Amino acid sequence: MITVNNLSLQFGKRVLYKDVNLKFTPGNCYGIIGANGAGKSTFLKLLSGELEPTGGVVEVTPGERLSVLQQDHYAFDEYTVLRTVMMGNRRLVDIMDEKDALYAKPDFSEEDGNRAAELEAEFAEMNGWDAETEAEKLLNGLGITDDQHQQMMADLTPKEKVRVLLAQALFGNPDILLLDEPTNHLDVESINWLEDFLANFENTVIVVSHDRHFLNQVCTYICDVDFGGIKLYAGNYDFWYQSSQLALQMARDQNKKKEEKIKELQTFIARFAANAAKSKQATARKKMLDKITLDDIQPSSRRYPYIAFTPDREAGDQLLLVEGISKSVDGVEVLHNVSFTLKRGDKVAFVGPESLGKTMLFKILMGEEQPDAGTFKWGVTTTQAYLPSDNSAYFDDCELNLVDWLRQYSKDPDETFVRGFLGRMLFSGEESQKQAKVLSGGERVRCMLSRMMLSGANVLLLDEPTNHLDLESITALNNGLIAYPGTLLFTSHDHEFVQTIANRIIAITPDGVVDRLSTYDDFLANDTVRQQLAQKYGKQK
């Protein structure tokens, strides 16, 4: 168990938190949410002891081991993959090293024998004989194959290193597990494996994530970093979000009878109480939810951008015909015989393990690249707007401020109109005078979305649009695309985003495409599709 008593943290005049009191207990997973800059990752550093608070204390139950997902991807380059994972339990590795050193001594003494016996007893108590097998299972579950286990960490790709470090954090059944964005760079299979692992994990998990589906699957509590404090809510992310929206609605409409809102809240609680991420927690969580009153729910102070795409005209029935497109990059074929027809109203999610192929397809469709073979043809009634995964060309060397940057793409050049549009995207006051080249990743994506909204296009292409966005912007974009009346092609690693928007899934495989009219969940659950993908990807699913 980990307890936070009167915790405060201040940087100069800025107070990040004040008088925070929380208790994190075994058997629960706590999701830390909050706006960018609110201090989510900083809070994990306080819990791990990496940072010292300005006031208050963090107490870990004596004898309990705390494990942290490491963020330095180069810290273990001199070690093998397998050893790196086992270093998640430092004491176990120290025992193994000391044992090996003792047994290697040419003049092994009686004293050495006694020490070796002590180490062997402690090693057995820590389940050391199964440690290597456990490490291998963790690596395999996260997509690191057997032939990589003895490789040096320095030889792995950045994405592979992230998976190894996650296995390291999970290794050895830690009492308290701190995870900062654990789903970054994981594919769907690895995320599902991690969700199952955490759902069955009996100790304490505290996680920061922008992945709403992941938070909904694993969390039994949400810790909301807001108003200079951290408040604990029973339930998953969806429960917190809907509750906060209900409270905000009440605050805006004081004329509604309180009794009506109480009834609405009770109905809402009953619906979400049964949707427990962990079935064994359902009964306890239901009791907690039943005790919630209107006064317990506070409107969030976070701001959501306004994202709405409105086509200038409706497209015809035939929008896009793609026939036999193939493309190689540096001698490696990333697209092979890709063919499909796009019709009005399609909202297509392109999925698959390799992002380069999907990105290349979008670039070809937008005329930025030429295919090695095959053709495509847009319908004469279509207009396209494109959000690339790499938007640096629009910003890196741009000396314009945001008003002038966005004015380039606006049919109405009036500054008042452009400023008003920027304001809806959370660039107000002096922020609109920022130079485009100094924007953060999330700010750049919001600007690119503004550009797309001004285009009036009836077909949108978005390549990983949720990258760099905070939860508030992801939610606003998600809702905006659900409401969009035009046609959509997009890629995303955000499960919730794909599930709630797409009505058609196209998987890009080495042999072409697997194309299904279905939701994402139904697509993943379809045995026939899974067998097709297993055959096309050349591996078991």
Coordinates of C-alpha atoms in Angstrom, one line a residue, residues 199-534:
A199 CA -6.8 -7.0 -14.9
N200 CA -5.4 -10.1 -13.1
F201 CA -2.7 -8.3 -11.2
E202 CA -3.5 -8.5 -7.5
N203 CA -1.3 -5.7 -6.2
T204 CA -1.4 -1.9 -6.7
V205 CA -1.2 -0.2 -10.1
I206 CA -0.9 3.5 -10.7
V207 CA -0.9 4.5 -14.3
V208 CA -0.8 7.7 -16.5
S209 CA -2.2 7.2 -20.0
H210 CA -3.9 9.1 -22.8
D211 CA -5.5 5.8 -24.0
R212 CA -9.2 6.0 -23.0
H213 CA -9.9 2.4 -23.9
F214 CA -7.0 1.2 -21.8
L215 CA -8.1 3.3 -18.9
N216 CA -11.6 1.9 -19.2
Q217 CA -10.4 -1.7 -19.3
V218 CA -8.0 -1.6 -16.4
C219 CA -8.9 1.2 -14.0
T220 CA -11.1 0.8 -10.9
Y221 CA -10.4 4.4 -9.8
I222 CA -9.6 7.7 -11.5
C223 CA -7.3 10.3 -9.9
D224 CA -8.1 13.7 -11.4
V225 CA -5.3 16.2 -11.2
D226 CA -7.3 19.5 -11.2
F227 CA -7.9 22.6 -9.2
G228 CA -4.4 22.4 -7.7
G229 CA -5.2 19.1 -6.1
I230 CA -5.9 15.4 -6.8
K231 CA -9.3 14.0 -6.3
L232 CA -10.2 10.3 -6.3
Y233 CA -13.2 8.9 -8.1
A234 CA -14.5 5.3 -8.1
G235 CA -14.9 3.9 -11.6
N236 CA -13.1 4.0 -14.9
Y237 CA -12.4 6.9 -17.3
D238 CA -15.8 6.9 -19.0
F239 CA -17.5 7.1 -15.6
W240 CA -15.4 10.1 -14.6
Y241 CA -15.9 11.9 -17.9
Q242 CA -19.7 11.5 -18.0
S243 CA -19.9 12.5 -14.3
S244 CA -17.9 15.6 -14.8
Q245 CA -20.0 16.6 -17.9
L246 CA -23.1 16.1 -15.9
A247 CA -21.8 18.3 -13.1
L248 CA -20.8 20.9 -15.7
Q249 CA -24.3 20.8 -17.2
M250 CA -25.8 21.3 -13.8
A251 CA -23.5 24.3 -13.1
R252 CA -24.6 25.9 -16.3
D253 CA -28.3 25.3 -15.7
Q254 CA -29.2 26.2 -12.2
N255 CA -33.0 26.1 -13.0
K256 CA -33.1 22.3 -13.3
K257 CA -34.6 20.7 -10.2
K258 CA -32.0 19.0 -8.1
E259 CA -34.2 15.9 -7.7
E260 CA -34.2 15.4 -11.5
K261 CA -30.4 15.5 -11.6
I262 CA -30.2 13.1 -8.7
K263 CA -32.4 10.6 -10.6
E264 CA -30.3 11.1 -13.7
L265 CA -27.1 10.4 -11.7
Q266 CA -28.6 7.3 -10.1
T267 CA -29.5 5.9 -13.5
F268 CA -26.0 6.7 -14.7
I269 CA -24.3 5.0 -11.7
A270 CA -26.4 1.9 -12.1
R271 CA -25.4 1.6 -15.8
F272 CA -21.6 2.0 -15.1
A273 CA -21.4 0.1 -11.8
A274 CA -21.9 -3.2 -13.6
N275 CA -19.2 -2.4 -16.2
A276 CA -16.3 -3.2 -13.9
A277 CA -12.8 -3.7 -15.4
K278 CA -12.2 -6.4 -12.7
S279 CA -15.2 -8.5 -11.9
K280 CA -14.0 -9.2 -8.3
Q281 CA -14.1 -5.4 -7.7
A282 CA -17.7 -5.0 -9.0
T283 CA -19.5 -5.4 -5.7
A284 CA -17.3 -3.1 -3.7
R285 CA -17.3 -0.5 -6.5
K286 CA -21.1 -0.6 -6.7
K287 CA -21.3 0.2 -3.0
M288 CA -19.0 3.2 -3.4
L289 CA -20.9 4.4 -6.4
D290 CA -24.2 4.2 -4.6
K291 CA -22.8 6.6 -2.0
I292 CA -21.9 9.3 -4.6
T293 CA -24.0 12.5 -4.3
L294 CA -24.2 15.5 -6.6
D295 CA -21.9 17.4 -4.2
D296 CA -19.2 14.8 -4.7
I297 CA -18.9 15.5 -8.4
Q298 CA -17.1 18.7 -9.4
P299 CA -17.0 20.2 -12.9
S300 CA -13.6 20.0 -14.5
S301 CA -11.6 23.2 -15.0
R302 CA -10.1 21.7 -18.2
R303 CA -11.0 23.3 -21.5
Y304 CA -12.0 21.3 -24.6
P305 CA -11.4 22.7 -28.1
Y306 CA -14.3 23.0 -30.4
I307 CA -13.8 20.7 -33.4
A308 CA -16.4 20.5 -36.1
F309 CA -15.8 19.7 -39.8
T310 CA -18.5 21.0 -42.2
P311 CA -18.2 20.1 -46.0
D312 CA -18.9 22.9 -48.4
R313 CA -20.8 20.5 -50.7
E314 CA -22.0 16.9 -50.7
A315 CA -19.9 14.4 -52.6
G316 CA -21.3 12.0 -55.2
D317 CA -21.7 8.2 -54.6
Q318 CA -18.3 7.3 -56.2
L319 CA -15.5 8.9 -54.2
L320 CA -12.3 6.9 -54.7
L321 CA -11.1 3.9 -56.8
V322 CA -7.8 2.3 -55.8
E323 CA -6.5 -0.5 -58.0
G324 CA -3.4 -2.6 -57.4
I325 CA -1.2 0.0 -55.7
S326 CA 2.3 -1.3 -54.7
K327 CA 5.2 0.7 -53.2
S328 CA 8.7 -0.1 -52.0
V329 CA 10.8 2.1 -49.6
D330 CA 14.6 1.4 -49.5
G331 CA 14.1 -1.9 -51.2
V332 CA 11.4 -3.1 -48.8
E333 CA 7.8 -3.4 -50.1
V334 CA 5.4 -1.6 -47.8
L335 CA 2.3 -1.8 -50.0
H336 CA 1.4 -4.8 -52.1
N337 CA -1.5 -4.8 -54.6
V338 CA -3.7 -2.6 -52.5
S339 CA -7.2 -2.3 -54.0
F340 CA -10.5 -0.9 -52.6
T341 CA -13.4 1.4 -53.5
L342 CA -14.5 4.2 -51.3
K343 CA -18.2 5.2 -51.1
R344 CA -19.9 8.2 -49.6
G345 CA -20.4 7.9 -45.9
D346 CA -17.5 5.4 -45.4
K347 CA -15.5 6.1 -42.3
V348 CA -12.5 3.8 -42.8
A349 CA -9.9 2.9 -40.3
F350 CA -6.7 1.6 -41.8
V351 CA -5.0 -0.9 -39.4
G352 CA -1.9 -3.1 -39.5
P353 CA 1.4 -3.6 -37.7
E354 CA 3.5 -1.3 -39.9
S355 CA 2.7 2.4 -39.9
L356 CA 5.0 3.1 -42.9
G357 CA 2.7 1.4 -45.3
K358 CA -0.4 3.2 -44.1
T359 CA 1.4 6.6 -44.2
M360 CA 2.8 5.9 -47.7
L361 CA -0.7 5.0 -48.9
F362 CA -2.1 8.4 -47.7
K363 CA 0.8 10.2 -49.3
I364 CA 0.1 8.5 -52.6
L365 CA -3.6 9.4 -52.4
M366 CA -2.7 13.0 -51.7
G367 CA -0.2 13.2 -54.6
E368 CA 2.9 13.5 -52.4
E369 CA 4.3 10.1 -53.5
Q370 CA 4.0 8.0 -56.7
P371 CA 3.2 4.3 -56.5
D372 CA 5.5 1.8 -58.1
A373 CA 2.5 0.1 -59.6
G374 CA -1.3 0.6 -59.7
T375 CA -3.6 3.6 -60.0
F376 CA -6.1 5.6 -58.0
K377 CA -8.8 8.0 -59.0
W378 CA -10.8 10.5 -56.9
G379 CA -14.4 11.3 -57.8
V380 CA -14.9 14.7 -59.5
T381 CA -17.2 15.9 -56.7
T382 CA -14.6 15.2 -54.0
T383 CA -12.4 17.7 -52.1
Q384 CA -9.8 16.4 -49.7
A385 CA -8.1 17.7 -46.5
Y386 CA -5.1 15.9 -45.1
L387 CA -3.5 15.6 -41.7
P388 CA -0.1 14.0 -42.1
S389 CA 1.6 12.1 -39.2
D390 CA 4.7 14.4 -39.7
N391 CA 3.6 18.0 -39.9
S392 CA 7.1 19.6 -39.5
A393 CA 7.1 21.0 -43.0
Y394 CA 4.3 23.3 -42.1
F395 CA 6.0 24.8 -39.0
D396 CA 9.7 24.2 -38.6
D397 CA 11.0 27.2 -40.6
C398 CA 7.8 29.4 -40.4
E399 CA 8.3 32.9 -39.0
L400 CA 4.6 33.7 -39.1
N401 CA 2.5 34.1 -35.9
L402 CA -0.6 31.9 -35.5
V403 CA -3.0 34.5 -36.9
D404 CA -1.0 34.9 -40.1
W405 CA -0.3 31.2 -40.3
L406 CA -4.0 30.3 -40.2
R407 CA -5.0 33.2 -42.5
Q408 CA -3.1 31.4 -45.3
Y409 CA -5.8 28.7 -45.3
S410 CA -8.9 30.8 -44.6
K411 CA -11.3 32.0 -47.3
D412 CA -12.1 34.9 -45.0
P413 CA -8.9 36.8 -44.3
D414 CA -10.4 39.1 -41.7
E415 CA -8.3 39.0 -38.5
T416 CA -11.4 38.9 -36.2
F417 CA -12.7 35.8 -38.0
V418 CA -9.3 34.1 -37.8
R419 CA -8.8 35.0 -34.1
G420 CA -12.2 33.7 -33.3
F421 CA -11.4 30.4 -35.0
L422 CA -8.1 30.2 -33.0
G423 CA -10.0 30.9 -29.8
R424 CA -12.2 27.9 -30.4
M425 CA -9.0 25.8 -30.6
L426 CA -7.8 27.2 -27.3
F427 CA -5.4 29.8 -28.8
S428 CA -6.7 33.0 -27.2
G429 CA -5.2 36.4 -26.3
E430 CA -1.4 36.5 -26.6
E431 CA -1.2 32.8 -27.5
S432 CA -2.5 33.8 -31.0
Q433 CA 0.7 35.8 -31.5
K434 CA 3.0 32.8 -31.0
Q435 CA 5.4 32.0 -33.8
A436 CA 4.3 28.9 -35.6
K437 CA 7.8 27.4 -35.4
V438 CA 7.8 27.3 -31.5
L439 CA 4.5 25.4 -31.0
S440 CA 4.5 22.1 -29.1
G441 CA 3.4 18.9 -30.8
G442 CA -0.1 19.1 -29.5
E443 CA -0.5 22.8 -30.5
R444 CA 0.7 21.9 -34.0
V445 CA -1.9 19.2 -34.4
R446 CA -4.6 21.6 -33.2
C447 CA -3.5 24.1 -35.8
M448 CA -3.5 21.5 -38.5
L449 CA -7.1 20.5 -37.5
S450 CA -8.0 24.2 -37.8
R451 CA -6.6 24.2 -41.3
M452 CA -8.7 21.2 -42.2
M453 CA -11.9 22.7 -40.7
L454 CA -11.5 25.8 -42.8
S455 CA -11.1 23.7 -46.0
G456 CA -14.7 22.7 -46.2
A457 CA -13.5 19.3 -47.6
N458 CA -16.0 16.4 -48.0
V459 CA -13.2 13.8 -47.6
L460 CA -10.8 13.8 -44.7
L461 CA -7.5 11.8 -44.5
L462 CA -5.9 11.7 -41.0
D463 CA -2.7 9.8 -40.2
E464 CA -2.4 9.2 -36.5
P465 CA -4.3 12.4 -35.5
T466 CA -4.3 11.6 -31.8
N467 CA -0.5 11.7 -31.5
H468 CA 0.6 14.5 -29.2
L469 CA -2.9 15.5 -28.2
D470 CA -4.1 15.5 -24.6
L471 CA -7.3 13.6 -23.5
E472 CA -9.4 16.7 -23.9
S473 CA -8.4 17.3 -27.5
I474 CA -8.7 13.6 -28.3
T475 CA -12.2 13.6 -26.9
A476 CA -13.2 16.7 -28.9
L477 CA -11.7 15.4 -32.1
N478 CA -13.4 12.0 -31.5
N479 CA -16.8 13.7 -31.1
G480 CA -16.2 15.9 -34.1
L481 CA -15.4 13.0 -36.4
I482 CA -18.4 11.0 -35.2
A483 CA -20.6 14.0 -36.2
Y484 CA -18.8 14.6 -39.5
P485 CA -21.2 14.0 -42.4
G486 CA -18.5 13.5 -45.0
T487 CA -16.2 10.5 -45.7
L488 CA -13.2 9.7 -43.7
L489 CA -9.9 7.7 -44.0
F490 CA -7.8 7.5 -40.9
T491 CA -5.2 5.6 -39.0
S492 CA -4.9 5.5 -35.2
H493 CA -3.5 3.3 -32.4
D494 CA -6.3 4.7 -30.1
H495 CA -8.7 1.8 -29.7
E496 CA -11.6 3.9 -28.5
F497 CA -11.1 6.4 -31.3
V498 CA -11.3 3.6 -34.0
Q499 CA -14.1 1.8 -32.3
T500 CA -16.4 4.8 -32.0
I501 CA -15.7 6.4 -35.4
A502 CA -15.1 3.6 -38.0
N503 CA -17.8 1.7 -39.8
R504 CA -15.3 -0.1 -42.0
I505 CA -11.9 -1.6 -41.3
I506 CA -9.1 -2.1 -43.9
A507 CA -6.0 -4.0 -42.7
I508 CA -2.9 -3.4 -44.7
T509 CA -1.0 -6.7 -45.0
P510 CA 2.1 -7.9 -46.9
D511 CA -0.2 -9.5 -49.4
G512 CA -2.8 -6.7 -49.9
V513 CA -5.8 -5.9 -47.8
V514 CA -8.4 -7.5 -45.5
D515 CA -11.5 -5.3 -45.9
R516 CA -14.6 -5.6 -43.6
L517 CA -17.7 -3.5 -43.0
S518 CA -17.7 -3.7 -39.2
T519 CA -16.8 -2.0 -36.0
Y520 CA -13.2 -2.4 -34.8
D521 CA -14.2 -4.7 -31.9
D522 CA -16.2 -6.9 -34.2
F523 CA -13.3 -7.0 -36.7
L524 CA -10.8 -8.0 -34.0
A525 CA -13.2 -10.6 -32.6
N526 CA -13.9 -12.2 -36.0
D527 CA -12.2 -15.6 -36.1
T528 CA -12.1 -15.7 -39.9
V529 CA -10.4 -12.3 -40.1
R530 CA -7.9 -13.3 -37.4
Q531 CA -7.0 -16.4 -39.4
Q532 CA -6.7 -14.3 -42.6
L533 CA -4.4 -11.9 -40.8
A534 CA -2.4 -14.7 -39.2

